[in-house]
Short mmCIF file of C-alpha atoms in Angstrom, two decimals:
data_model
loop_
_atom_site.label_atom_id
_atom_site.label_comp_id
_atom_site.label_asym_id
_atom_site.label_seq_id
_atom_site.Cartn_x
_atom_site.Cartn_y
_atom_site.Cartn_z
CA MET N 63 103.40 116.92 139.54
CA GLN N 64 100.76 119.64 139.24
CA PHE N 65 102.46 121.03 136.14
CA GLN N 66 102.36 117.59 134.53
CA GLN N 67 98.65 117.17 135.23
CA ARG N 68 97.81 120.60 133.81
CA ARG N 69 99.97 119.90 130.78
CA ARG N 70 98.15 116.63 130.09
CA ILE N 71 94.76 118.33 130.25
CA LEU N 72 95.81 121.16 127.95
CA LEU N 73 97.37 118.70 125.52
CA ARG N 74 93.92 117.12 125.19
CA VAL N 75 92.40 120.55 124.60
CA ILE N 76 94.77 121.56 121.80
CA SER N 77 95.20 118.01 120.47
CA GLY N 78 98.96 118.49 120.63
CA TYR N 79 101.92 116.16 120.67
CA ARG N 80 103.42 114.93 123.91
CA THR N 81 106.71 116.60 123.05
CA ILE N 82 105.23 120.10 123.31
CA SER N 83 106.68 122.05 126.24
CA TYR N 84 104.69 123.23 129.26
CA GLU N 85 105.08 126.89 128.28
CA ALA N 86 104.00 126.28 124.68
CA VAL N 87 100.87 124.42 125.79
CA PHE N 88 99.69 127.44 127.80
CA ALA N 89 100.55 129.85 125.00
CA ILE N 90 98.69 127.84 122.35
CA SER N 91 95.61 127.02 124.44
CA GLY N 92 95.16 130.55 125.77
CA PHE N 93 94.28 129.24 129.24
CA PRO N 94 96.10 130.99 132.09
CA PRO N 95 97.80 128.99 134.84
CA ILE N 96 95.40 127.77 137.52
CA GLY N 97 97.10 129.81 140.26
CA ILE N 98 96.48 133.10 138.45
CA PHE N 99 92.91 132.07 137.63
CA ILE N 100 92.11 131.33 141.30
CA VAL N 101 93.42 134.73 142.44
CA HIS N 102 91.40 136.64 139.84
CA ASN N 103 88.28 134.59 140.51
CA ARG N 104 88.56 135.50 144.20
CA ASP N 105 89.02 139.21 143.39
CA PHE N 106 86.02 139.09 141.05
CA LYS N 107 83.73 137.65 143.74
CA ILE N 108 84.90 140.22 146.29
CA ALA N 109 84.35 143.09 143.85
CA THR N 110 80.83 142.01 142.90
CA LYS N 111 79.75 141.48 146.51
CA THR N 112 81.10 144.84 147.66
CA CYS N 113 78.69 147.69 146.92
CA ILE N 114 77.94 151.12 148.28
CA ALA N 115 74.70 151.51 150.23
CA SER N 116 73.92 154.79 148.44
CA ASN N 117 73.88 153.16 145.00
CA GLN N 118 70.54 153.50 143.25
CA ASP N 119 70.37 149.91 142.02
CA VAL N 120 71.78 147.98 144.98
CA CYS N 121 69.99 144.70 145.74
CA LEU N 122 67.76 145.00 148.79
CA PRO N 123 67.67 142.27 151.44
CA VAL N 124 64.42 140.35 151.78
CA SER N 125 63.66 142.08 155.10
CA LYS N 126 63.59 145.50 153.38
CA MET N 127 61.62 144.53 150.30
CA PRO N 128 57.95 145.60 150.24
CA HIS N 129 55.19 143.08 149.79
CA PRO N 130 54.35 142.35 146.13
CA SER N 131 50.88 143.82 146.72
CA GLU N 132 52.55 147.19 147.34
CA ARG N 133 54.32 147.06 143.98
CA SER N 134 52.58 147.61 140.66
CA PRO N 135 53.87 146.32 137.32
CA ILE N 136 53.87 148.75 134.44
CA ASN N 137 50.96 149.27 132.05
CA LEU N 138 52.28 148.64 128.54
CA VAL N 139 50.48 150.02 125.50
CA GLY N 140 51.43 149.51 121.89
CA TYR N 141 52.70 152.50 119.97
CA TYR N 142 50.50 153.77 117.17
CA GLU N 143 50.26 156.92 115.11
CA ASN N 144 48.89 159.95 116.96
CA ILE N 145 49.00 158.14 120.31
CA GLU N 146 50.06 161.43 121.87
CA ASP N 147 46.54 162.82 121.35
CA ASN N 148 45.29 160.60 124.20
CA PHE N 149 47.95 161.68 126.71
CA PRO N 150 48.37 165.34 127.69
CA VAL N 151 51.81 164.70 129.24
CA GLU N 152 54.49 162.56 127.60
CA CYS N 153 58.03 161.67 128.67
CA PHE N 154 60.62 160.37 126.22
CA THR N 155 63.51 158.57 127.93
CA ASP N 156 66.83 157.38 126.58
CA GLY N 157 70.27 156.23 127.73
CA SER N 158 73.49 156.41 125.76
CA LYS N 159 77.12 155.29 125.96
CA ILE N 160 79.61 157.11 123.74
CA ASN N 161 83.40 156.91 124.00
CA SER N 162 83.03 154.85 127.20
CA LYS N 163 80.92 157.61 128.82
CA VAL N 164 77.35 156.96 129.96
CA GLY N 165 74.56 159.54 129.96
CA LEU N 166 70.78 159.59 130.15
CA ALA N 167 68.03 162.11 129.64
CA PHE N 168 64.28 162.48 129.47
CA VAL N 169 62.26 165.23 127.87
CA VAL N 170 58.71 166.22 128.84
CA PHE N 171 56.04 167.30 126.36
CA GLN N 172 52.76 168.89 127.41
CA ASP N 173 50.17 169.24 124.67
CA HIS N 174 52.86 168.60 122.01
CA ILE N 175 55.11 171.34 123.42
CA GLU N 176 58.48 170.62 125.01
CA THR N 177 58.43 171.99 128.56
CA GLU N 178 61.24 170.33 130.54
CA VAL N 179 64.55 168.56 129.99
CA HIS N 180 66.48 166.51 132.57
CA GLN N 181 69.97 165.10 132.01
CA PHE N 182 72.17 162.86 134.17
CA ARG N 183 75.44 160.99 133.92
CA LEU N 184 76.68 157.66 135.28
CA ARG N 185 80.12 156.22 135.89
CA ASN N 186 81.97 155.10 132.79
CA GLU N 187 81.84 151.46 133.95
CA CYS N 188 78.03 151.38 133.93
CA SER N 189 75.98 149.84 131.13
CA VAL N 190 73.36 151.28 128.79
CA PHE N 191 70.73 149.07 130.45
CA GLN N 192 71.41 150.78 133.78
CA ALA N 193 71.08 154.18 132.11
CA GLU N 194 67.77 153.25 130.47
CA LEU N 195 66.36 151.85 133.71
CA LEU N 196 67.45 154.84 135.77
CA CYS N 197 66.01 157.24 133.20
CA ILE N 198 62.59 155.61 133.44
CA ALA N 199 62.81 155.75 137.24
CA GLN N 200 63.66 159.46 137.11
CA ALA N 201 60.70 160.10 134.81
CA VAL N 202 58.37 158.32 137.24
CA ASN N 203 59.79 160.41 140.10
CA TRP N 204 59.10 163.55 138.10
CA ILE N 205 55.51 162.44 137.49
CA ARG N 206 55.02 161.84 141.21
CA THR N 207 56.08 165.41 141.99
CA ASN N 208 53.90 166.79 139.16
CA GLU N 209 50.89 164.48 139.37
CA ASN N 210 48.50 167.44 139.35
CA LEU N 211 49.30 168.17 135.69
CA SER N 212 47.20 165.33 134.34
CA SER N 213 45.53 162.03 135.20
CA ASN N 214 47.16 160.17 132.30
CA PHE N 215 50.90 160.08 131.62
CA LEU N 216 52.81 158.24 128.93
CA ILE N 217 56.49 157.27 129.14
CA TYR N 218 58.32 156.18 126.00
CA SER N 219 61.40 153.95 125.99
CA ASP N 220 63.36 152.18 123.27
CA SER N 221 64.68 149.59 125.75
CA LEU N 222 62.47 146.51 125.93
CA PHE N 223 64.77 144.94 128.52
CA SER N 224 64.12 147.82 130.92
CA LEU N 225 60.36 147.59 130.45
CA TYR N 226 60.41 143.83 130.99
CA ALA N 227 62.52 144.29 134.13
CA LEU N 228 59.94 146.71 135.53
CA ASN N 229 57.24 144.09 135.07
CA CYS N 230 58.88 141.80 137.64
CA ILE N 231 57.34 142.53 141.05
CA ILE N 232 59.75 140.26 142.94
CA SER N 233 63.00 141.88 141.78
CA PRO N 234 65.32 142.94 144.66
CA ASN N 235 66.81 145.80 142.62
CA ARG N 236 66.28 148.99 144.62
CA LEU N 237 65.68 151.05 141.48
CA ILE N 238 62.96 148.70 140.25
CA VAL N 239 61.38 148.46 143.71
CA LYS N 240 61.28 152.25 144.07
CA THR N 241 59.78 152.73 140.61
CA GLN N 242 57.07 150.14 141.24
CA THR N 243 56.16 151.59 144.64
CA ASN N 244 55.91 155.05 143.06
CA LEU N 245 53.61 153.65 140.39
CA ASN N 246 51.48 152.02 143.08
CA PHE N 247 51.31 155.35 144.94
CA LEU N 248 50.25 157.22 141.80
CA GLN N 249 47.64 154.60 141.03
CA GLY N 250 46.19 155.08 144.50
CA ARG N 251 45.98 158.83 143.84
CA GLY N 252 44.07 158.28 140.59
CA ALA N 253 46.97 159.01 138.23
CA GLN N 254 47.61 156.45 135.51
CA VAL N 255 51.11 156.02 134.07
CA PHE N 256 51.40 154.09 130.82
CA PHE N 257 54.52 152.88 129.04
CA SER N 258 55.15 152.38 125.35
CA SER N 259 58.08 150.86 123.52
CA VAL N 260 59.30 152.78 120.48
CA ARG N 261 61.91 151.91 117.92
CA CYS N 262 64.89 154.21 117.83
CA HIS N 263 65.96 156.29 114.83
CA ILE N 264 62.71 156.01 112.88
CA GLY N 265 61.93 159.72 112.87
CA ILE N 266 59.93 160.13 116.10
CA TYR N 267 60.86 163.64 117.20
CA GLY N 268 60.58 163.09 120.95
CA ASN N 269 62.73 159.97 120.84
CA GLU N 270 65.35 161.63 118.63
CA ARG N 271 65.39 164.61 120.98
CA ALA N 272 65.92 162.38 124.03
CA ASP N 273 68.67 160.49 122.21
CA TRP N 274 70.54 163.72 121.44
CA LEU N 275 70.15 164.94 125.02
CA ALA N 276 71.46 161.61 126.35
CA ASN N 277 74.53 161.94 124.14
CA GLU N 278 75.11 165.46 125.45
CA ALA N 279 74.67 164.23 129.03
CA THR N 280 77.90 162.23 128.70
CA LYS N 281 79.73 165.56 128.96
CA LEU N 282 78.38 166.31 132.45
CA ILE N 283 80.73 166.25 135.44
CA ASP N 284 78.54 165.03 138.31
CA PHE N 285 77.67 161.33 138.58
CA ILE N 286 74.67 159.50 139.99
CA PRO N 287 75.89 156.61 142.21
CA MET N 288 75.20 153.26 140.56
CA THR N 289 76.59 149.78 141.06
CA VAL N 290 79.28 148.74 138.60
CA PRO N 291 77.77 145.81 136.66
CA LYS N 292 79.23 142.33 136.76
CA SER N 293 79.80 142.45 133.00
CA PHE N 294 82.45 145.15 133.50
CA TYR N 295 84.23 143.15 136.19
CA LYS N 296 84.17 140.05 134.01
CA SER N 297 85.64 141.91 131.03
CA PHE N 298 88.27 143.64 133.16
CA SER N 299 89.19 140.43 134.99
CA ARG N 300 89.42 138.52 131.71
CA ASN N 301 91.84 141.07 130.26
CA MET N 302 93.99 141.11 133.40
CA LEU N 303 93.93 137.33 133.47
CA PHE N 304 95.19 137.18 129.91
CA LEU N 305 97.95 139.73 130.50
CA ASN N 306 99.13 138.05 133.70
CA GLY N 307 99.07 134.67 131.97
CA ILE N 308 101.32 135.98 129.20
CA THR N 309 103.69 137.48 131.78
CA PHE N 310 103.82 134.17 133.64
CA ILE N 311 104.57 132.22 130.47
CA LYS N 312 107.37 134.65 129.58
CA PHE N 313 108.79 134.16 133.07
CA LEU N 314 108.77 130.39 132.63
CA ILE N 315 110.50 130.66 129.29
CA MET N 316 113.19 132.99 130.66
CA ARG N 317 113.67 130.74 133.69
CA SER N 318 114.15 127.56 131.71
CA PRO N 319 117.79 126.70 130.95
CA PRO N 320 119.01 127.35 127.41
CA LYS N 321 118.98 124.40 125.08
CA ASN N 322 121.69 123.88 122.47
CA PHE N 323 120.68 122.24 119.26
CA PHE N 324 123.42 120.78 117.06
CA LEU N 325 122.89 120.06 113.41
CA PRO N 326 124.93 117.28 111.88
CA PHE N 327 127.76 118.44 109.65
CA MET N 328 127.20 117.44 106.07
CA ASP N 329 129.63 117.58 103.19
CA VAL N 330 128.23 119.04 100.05
#
């Protein structure tokens, strides 16, 4: 009875004839059987809810989130030519994903001279957005430990999504919360941290340097713990769902009894 109901629904989807078999309807529509879909949907929810407490970007519970007054949004400034003349210390950040490997790096310039380079690597399942966001957070951490170098700092990023995410002072993301609390701490100490969005691959030396270092960071061995994004689980689950659906359809075809078709004999 359940097979008949599913078959009727899928026949409407593919606009097929009523004589099409149950197995052919699934194969043409591309929809897996409902039983396989339910199992994978359950596994997907379990995987996305399970996270390691040491992950940098785990979602904090409301009880552990600081008050919005203790979190400062970022100060965005537009990029213009010779902007570096107004900031003694600059940090160029970038994240990269090459050959399914994720790396990030930021490079520090003091008075137009490169002084420090920091590189990190994430798990292969992580996204470029996570790498960009973590790189900005690492740059802010570096500024907090070196706040005596200057009173004005400038952080460059070519990821607008990361900068917009840091502007939200109610986000439960631990990485965003930590970055905003660090910015609030620096502001209380008299140090101003500004952010600027730059376009990639337009000839800005600092940005090109950070991009190359991020590509090289994909070769590192050690990983920074980060939560595997839902997009990876969705892609992986979708592929497994498709493969299991094909296997199930093949099983149905092999299980069905053979049918003999007889053609009428005709005299030529």
